[in-house]
């Protein structure tokens, strides 16, 4: 958690520097007589970088407990965030206006040469792309976590469906047994098994031997043969 809090604080620091540079850029846009395309591009890139940093800040704040390692690496000792902050501070020092006659602030002359301005534009673009990549990498990790949760949920649903199927089969067997008992009770309302034992007990040996000597039985045996 401490790393995530430190990350958020570092991002806020870079956001503040970027905001100051955007403000300085707009002052030069309003004060310089012949505004170059490079100056406009630099201000646009600074503004775009500020937007990415704000998203980065919010993401770091929201994910303190999720350990967003891809973002935390940005704040290493020689990581992109400290280097970006140092480069922006250097640019800020070059753009801070000098006091002119009678203490008036002068924004009438852009202090950087074209080549130097383009170098800062390219550098800011690289940092912006890197920060966006870190956000994307973390979102993939978060997506994997969500996918894992979905798989767990699907597994739970599968187990519940299996349990429901087993329960349904058990209920069906109970209903079948209940229906069978109703039919048996209709045929004989007493204890069927007990009645069977009692009836079998009353049977006498050799009382049905006469049937084997009848002509009808003999004819039946001959037909079967």
CSV table of C-alpha atoms in Angstrom, one decimal:
chain,number,residue,atom,x,y,z
A,1,UNK,CA,0.0,0.0,0.0
A,2,UNK,CA,2.9,2.4,0.8
A,3,UNK,CA,4.3,2.0,-2.7
A,4,UNK,CA,0.9,2.8,-4.2
A,5,UNK,CA,0.5,5.9,-2.1
A,6,UNK,CA,4.0,7.0,-3.0
A,7,UNK,CA,3.2,6.4,-6.7
A,8,UNK,CA,0.0,8.6,-6.4
A,9,UNK,CA,2.0,11.4,-4.8
A,10,UNK,CA,4.7,11.3,-7.5
A,11,UNK,CA,2.0,11.4,-10.2
A,12,UNK,CA,0.4,14.4,-8.5
A,13,UNK,CA,3.8,16.2,-8.5
A,14,UNK,CA,4.3,15.6,-12.2
A,15,UNK,CA,0.7,16.7,-12.9
A,16,UNK,CA,1.3,20.0,-11.1
A,17,UNK,CA,4.5,20.7,-13.1
A,18,UNK,CA,2.7,19.8,-16.3
A,19,UNK,CA,-0.2,22.2,-15.4
A,20,UNK,CA,2.3,25.0,-14.8
A,21,UNK,CA,3.9,24.4,-18.2
A,22,UNK,CA,0.5,24.4,-19.9
A,23,UNK,CA,-0.2,27.7,-18.3
A,24,UNK,CA,3.1,29.1,-19.4
A,25,UNK,CA,2.5,27.8,-22.9
A,26,UNK,CA,-0.8,29.6,-23.2
A,27,UNK,CA,0.8,32.8,-22.0
A,28,UNK,CA,3.4,32.5,-24.7
A,29,UNK,CA,0.7,31.7,-27.3
A,30,UNK,CA,-1.0,34.9,-26.3
A,31,UNK,CA,2.1,37.1,-26.1
A,32,UNK,CA,4.4,36.0,-29.0
A,33,UNK,CA,3.8,37.9,-32.2
A,34,UNK,CA,4.5,35.1,-34.7
A,35,UNK,CA,3.5,31.9,-33.0
A,36,UNK,CA,5.3,28.9,-34.5
A,37,UNK,CA,3.7,25.5,-35.1
A,38,UNK,CA,6.3,23.9,-32.8
A,39,UNK,CA,5.0,26.1,-29.9
A,40,UNK,CA,1.4,25.0,-30.6
A,41,UNK,CA,2.4,21.4,-30.8
A,42,UNK,CA,4.4,21.6,-27.5
A,43,UNK,CA,1.4,23.1,-25.7
A,44,UNK,CA,-0.9,20.4,-27.2
A,45,UNK,CA,1.4,17.6,-26.1
A,46,UNK,CA,1.7,19.1,-22.6
A,47,UNK,CA,-2.0,19.3,-22.3
A,48,UNK,CA,-2.4,15.7,-23.6
A,49,UNK,CA,0.3,14.5,-21.1
A,50,UNK,CA,-1.6,16.2,-18.3
A,51,UNK,CA,-4.8,14.3,-19.3
A,52,UNK,CA,-2.9,10.9,-19.3
A,53,UNK,CA,-1.3,11.8,-15.9
A,54,UNK,CA,-4.8,12.5,-14.4
A,55,UNK,CA,-6.0,9.1,-15.6
A,56,UNK,CA,-2.9,7.6,-14.2
A,57,UNK,CA,-3.4,9.3,-10.8
A,58,UNK,CA,-7.0,8.2,-10.5
A,59,UNK,CA,-6.0,4.6,-11.5
A,60,UNK,CA,-3.3,4.5,-8.8
A,61,UNK,CA,-5.7,5.9,-6.2
A,62,UNK,CA,-8.4,3.4,-7.0
A,63,UNK,CA,-6.1,0.4,-7.2
A,64,UNK,CA,-4.2,0.8,-3.9
A,65,UNK,CA,-5.2,-2.6,-2.7
A,66,UNK,CA,-4.8,-4.3,-6.1
A,67,UNK,CA,-1.0,-4.0,-6.2
A,68,UNK,CA,-0.7,-2.6,-9.7
A,69,UNK,CA,2.9,-3.6,-10.3
A,70,UNK,CA,3.1,-2.2,-13.8
A,71,UNK,CA,2.3,1.2,-12.5
A,72,UNK,CA,4.6,1.0,-9.5
A,73,UNK,CA,7.6,0.4,-11.7
A,74,UNK,CA,7.0,3.8,-13.2
A,75,UNK,CA,8.1,5.3,-9.9
A,76,UNK,CA,11.5,3.4,-9.5
A,77,UNK,CA,14.5,5.5,-8.7
A,78,UNK,CA,15.5,5.9,-12.3
A,79,UNK,CA,12.0,5.2,-13.6
A,80,UNK,CA,9.9,7.2,-16.1
A,81,UNK,CA,8.1,9.3,-13.5
A,82,UNK,CA,11.2,10.8,-11.8
A,83,UNK,CA,12.9,11.3,-15.2
A,84,UNK,CA,9.8,12.9,-16.7
A,85,UNK,CA,9.5,15.2,-13.6
A,86,UNK,CA,13.2,16.2,-13.9
A,87,UNK,CA,12.9,17.0,-17.7
A,88,UNK,CA,9.7,19.0,-17.2
A,89,UNK,CA,11.3,21.0,-14.4
A,90,UNK,CA,14.2,21.8,-16.7
A,91,UNK,CA,11.8,22.9,-19.3
A,92,UNK,CA,9.9,25.0,-16.8
A,93,UNK,CA,13.2,26.8,-15.8
A,94,UNK,CA,13.8,27.7,-19.4
A,95,UNK,CA,10.2,29.0,-20.0
A,96,UNK,CA,9.9,31.0,-16.8
A,97,UNK,CA,9.7,34.6,-18.1
A,98,UNK,CA,12.2,37.2,-17.2
A,99,UNK,CA,11.2,40.6,-15.7
A,100,UNK,CA,11.5,43.4,-18.2
A,101,UNK,CA,11.6,47.1,-17.8
A,102,UNK,CA,9.6,48.4,-14.8
A,103,UNK,CA,9.1,44.9,-13.5
A,104,UNK,CA,6.8,43.8,-16.3
A,105,UNK,CA,6.8,40.1,-17.2
A,106,UNK,CA,7.8,39.5,-20.8
A,107,UNK,CA,6.2,36.7,-22.9
A,108,UNK,CA,7.0,38.4,-26.2
A,109,UNK,CA,9.8,36.0,-27.3
A,110,UNK,CA,9.8,32.2,-27.3
A,111,UNK,CA,13.0,31.3,-25.5
A,112,UNK,CA,13.6,27.9,-27.2
A,113,UNK,CA,15.1,27.2,-30.6
A,114,UNK,CA,13.1,25.1,-33.1
A,115,UNK,CA,15.3,22.0,-32.7
A,116,UNK,CA,15.1,22.1,-28.9
A,117,UNK,CA,11.3,22.6,-29.0
A,118,UNK,CA,11.0,19.6,-31.3
A,119,UNK,CA,13.2,17.5,-28.9
A,120,UNK,CA,10.9,18.3,-26.0
A,121,UNK,CA,7.8,17.5,-28.1
A,122,UNK,CA,9.3,14.0,-29.0
A,123,UNK,CA,10.3,13.4,-25.4
A,124,UNK,CA,6.8,14.3,-24.0
A,125,UNK,CA,5.3,12.0,-26.6
A,126,UNK,CA,7.5,9.1,-25.5
A,127,UNK,CA,6.5,9.6,-21.8
A,128,UNK,CA,2.9,9.8,-22.7
A,129,UNK,CA,3.0,6.6,-24.7
A,130,UNK,CA,4.9,4.9,-21.9
A,131,UNK,CA,2.3,5.9,-19.3
A,132,UNK,CA,-0.5,4.8,-21.6
A,133,UNK,CA,1.3,1.4,-22.0
A,134,UNK,CA,1.5,1.0,-18.2
A,135,UNK,CA,-2.2,1.7,-17.9
A,136,UNK,CA,-3.0,-0.9,-20.6
A,137,UNK,CA,-0.7,-3.5,-19.0
A,138,UNK,CA,-2.4,-3.1,-15.7
A,139,UNK,CA,-5.9,-3.3,-17.3
A,140,UNK,CA,-4.8,-6.6,-18.9
A,141,UNK,CA,-3.9,-7.9,-15.4
A,142,UNK,CA,-7.2,-6.6,-14.1
A,143,UNK,CA,-9.0,-8.3,-17.0
A,144,UNK,CA,-7.3,-11.6,-16.1
A,145,UNK,CA,-8.5,-11.2,-12.5
A,146,UNK,CA,-12.0,-10.6,-13.8
A,147,UNK,CA,-11.8,-13.6,-16.1
A,148,UNK,CA,-10.7,-15.7,-13.1
A,149,UNK,CA,-13.7,-14.5,-11.1
A,150,UNK,CA,-16.0,-15.3,-14.1
A,151,UNK,CA,-14.5,-18.8,-14.3
A,152,UNK,CA,-15.1,-19.3,-10.6
A,153,UNK,CA,-18.7,-18.1,-10.9
A,154,UNK,CA,-19.2,-20.5,-13.9
A,155,UNK,CA,-17.8,-23.3,-11.8
A,156,UNK,CA,-20.1,-22.5,-9.0
A,157,UNK,CA,-23.1,-22.4,-11.3
A,158,UNK,CA,-22.0,-25.7,-12.9
A,159,UNK,CA,-21.9,-27.3,-9.4
A,160,UNK,CA,-25.3,-25.8,-8.5
A,161,UNK,CA,-26.8,-27.2,-11.7
A,162,UNK,CA,-25.3,-30.7,-10.9
A,163,UNK,CA,-26.7,-30.5,-7.4
A,164,UNK,CA,-30.0,-29.4,-8.7
A,165,UNK,CA,-30.0,-32.4,-11.2
A,166,UNK,CA,-29.2,-34.8,-8.4
A,167,UNK,CA,-32.0,-33.4,-6.2
A,168,UNK,CA,-34.4,-33.6,-9.1
A,169,UNK,CA,-33.6,-37.2,-9.7
A,170,UNK,CA,-34.1,-37.9,-6.0
A,171,UNK,CA,-37.4,-36.2,-6.0
A,172,UNK,CA,-38.5,-38.1,-9.1
A,173,UNK,CA,-37.6,-41.4,-7.4
A,174,UNK,CA,-39.6,-40.4,-4.3
A,175,UNK,CA,-42.6,-39.5,-6.5
A,176,UNK,CA,-42.4,-42.8,-8.3
A,177,UNK,CA,-42.2,-44.7,-5.0
A,178,UNK,CA,-45.1,-42.7,-3.7
A,179,UNK,CA,-47.2,-43.5,-6.8
A,180,UNK,CA,-46.3,-47.2,-6.5
A,181,UNK,CA,-47.4,-47.3,-2.9
A,182,UNK,CA,-50.7,-45.7,-3.8
A,183,UNK,CA,-51.4,-48.4,-6.4
A,184,UNK,CA,-50.5,-51.2,-3.9
A,185,UNK,CA,-52.7,-49.6,-1.2
A,186,UNK,CA,-55.5,-49.5,-3.7
A,187,UNK,CA,-55.0,-53.2,-4.4
A,188,UNK,CA,-54.6,-54.1,-0.8
A,189,UNK,CA,-54.6,-51.4,1.9
A,190,UNK,CA,-52.7,-53.5,4.5
A,191,UNK,CA,-49.0,-54.4,4.7
A,192,UNK,CA,-48.4,-56.2,1.4
A,193,UNK,CA,-45.2,-57.9,2.5
A,194,UNK,CA,-46.8,-59.1,5.7
A,195,UNK,CA,-49.8,-60.4,3.8
A,196,UNK,CA,-47.6,-62.3,1.4
A,197,UNK,CA,-45.8,-64.0,4.3
A,198,UNK,CA,-49.1,-64.9,5.9
A,199,UNK,CA,-50.6,-66.3,2.7
A,200,UNK,CA,-47.5,-68.3,1.9
A,201,UNK,CA,-47.6,-69.7,5.4
A,202,UNK,CA,-51.1,-71.1,4.9
A,203,UNK,CA,-50.1,-73.1,1.8
A,204,UNK,CA,-50.1,-76.9,2.3
A,205,UNK,CA,-47.7,-79.2,0.6
A,206,UNK,CA,-48.8,-81.5,-2.2
A,207,UNK,CA,-52.3,-79.9,-2.5
A,208,UNK,CA,-51.8,-78.9,-6.2
A,209,UNK,CA,-50.2,-82.1,-7.5
A,210,UNK,CA,-53.4,-83.1,-9.2
A,211,UNK,CA,-53.1,-80.4,-11.8
A,212,UNK,CA,-50.1,-82.1,-13.4
A,213,UNK,CA,-52.3,-85.1,-14.3
A,214,UNK,CA,-55.0,-83.3,-16.1
A,215,UNK,CA,-55.4,-83.6,-19.9
A,216,UNK,CA,-55.3,-79.9,-20.4
A,217,UNK,CA,-51.9,-79.6,-18.6
A,218,UNK,CA,-50.5,-82.5,-20.7
A,219,UNK,CA,-51.6,-80.9,-23.9
A,220,UNK,CA,-50.0,-77.6,-22.9
A,221,UNK,CA,-46.7,-79.4,-22.2
A,222,UNK,CA,-46.8,-81.2,-25.6
A,223,UNK,CA,-47.4,-77.9,-27.5
A,224,UNK,CA,-44.5,-76.3,-25.7
A,225,UNK,CA,-42.2,-79.2,-26.7
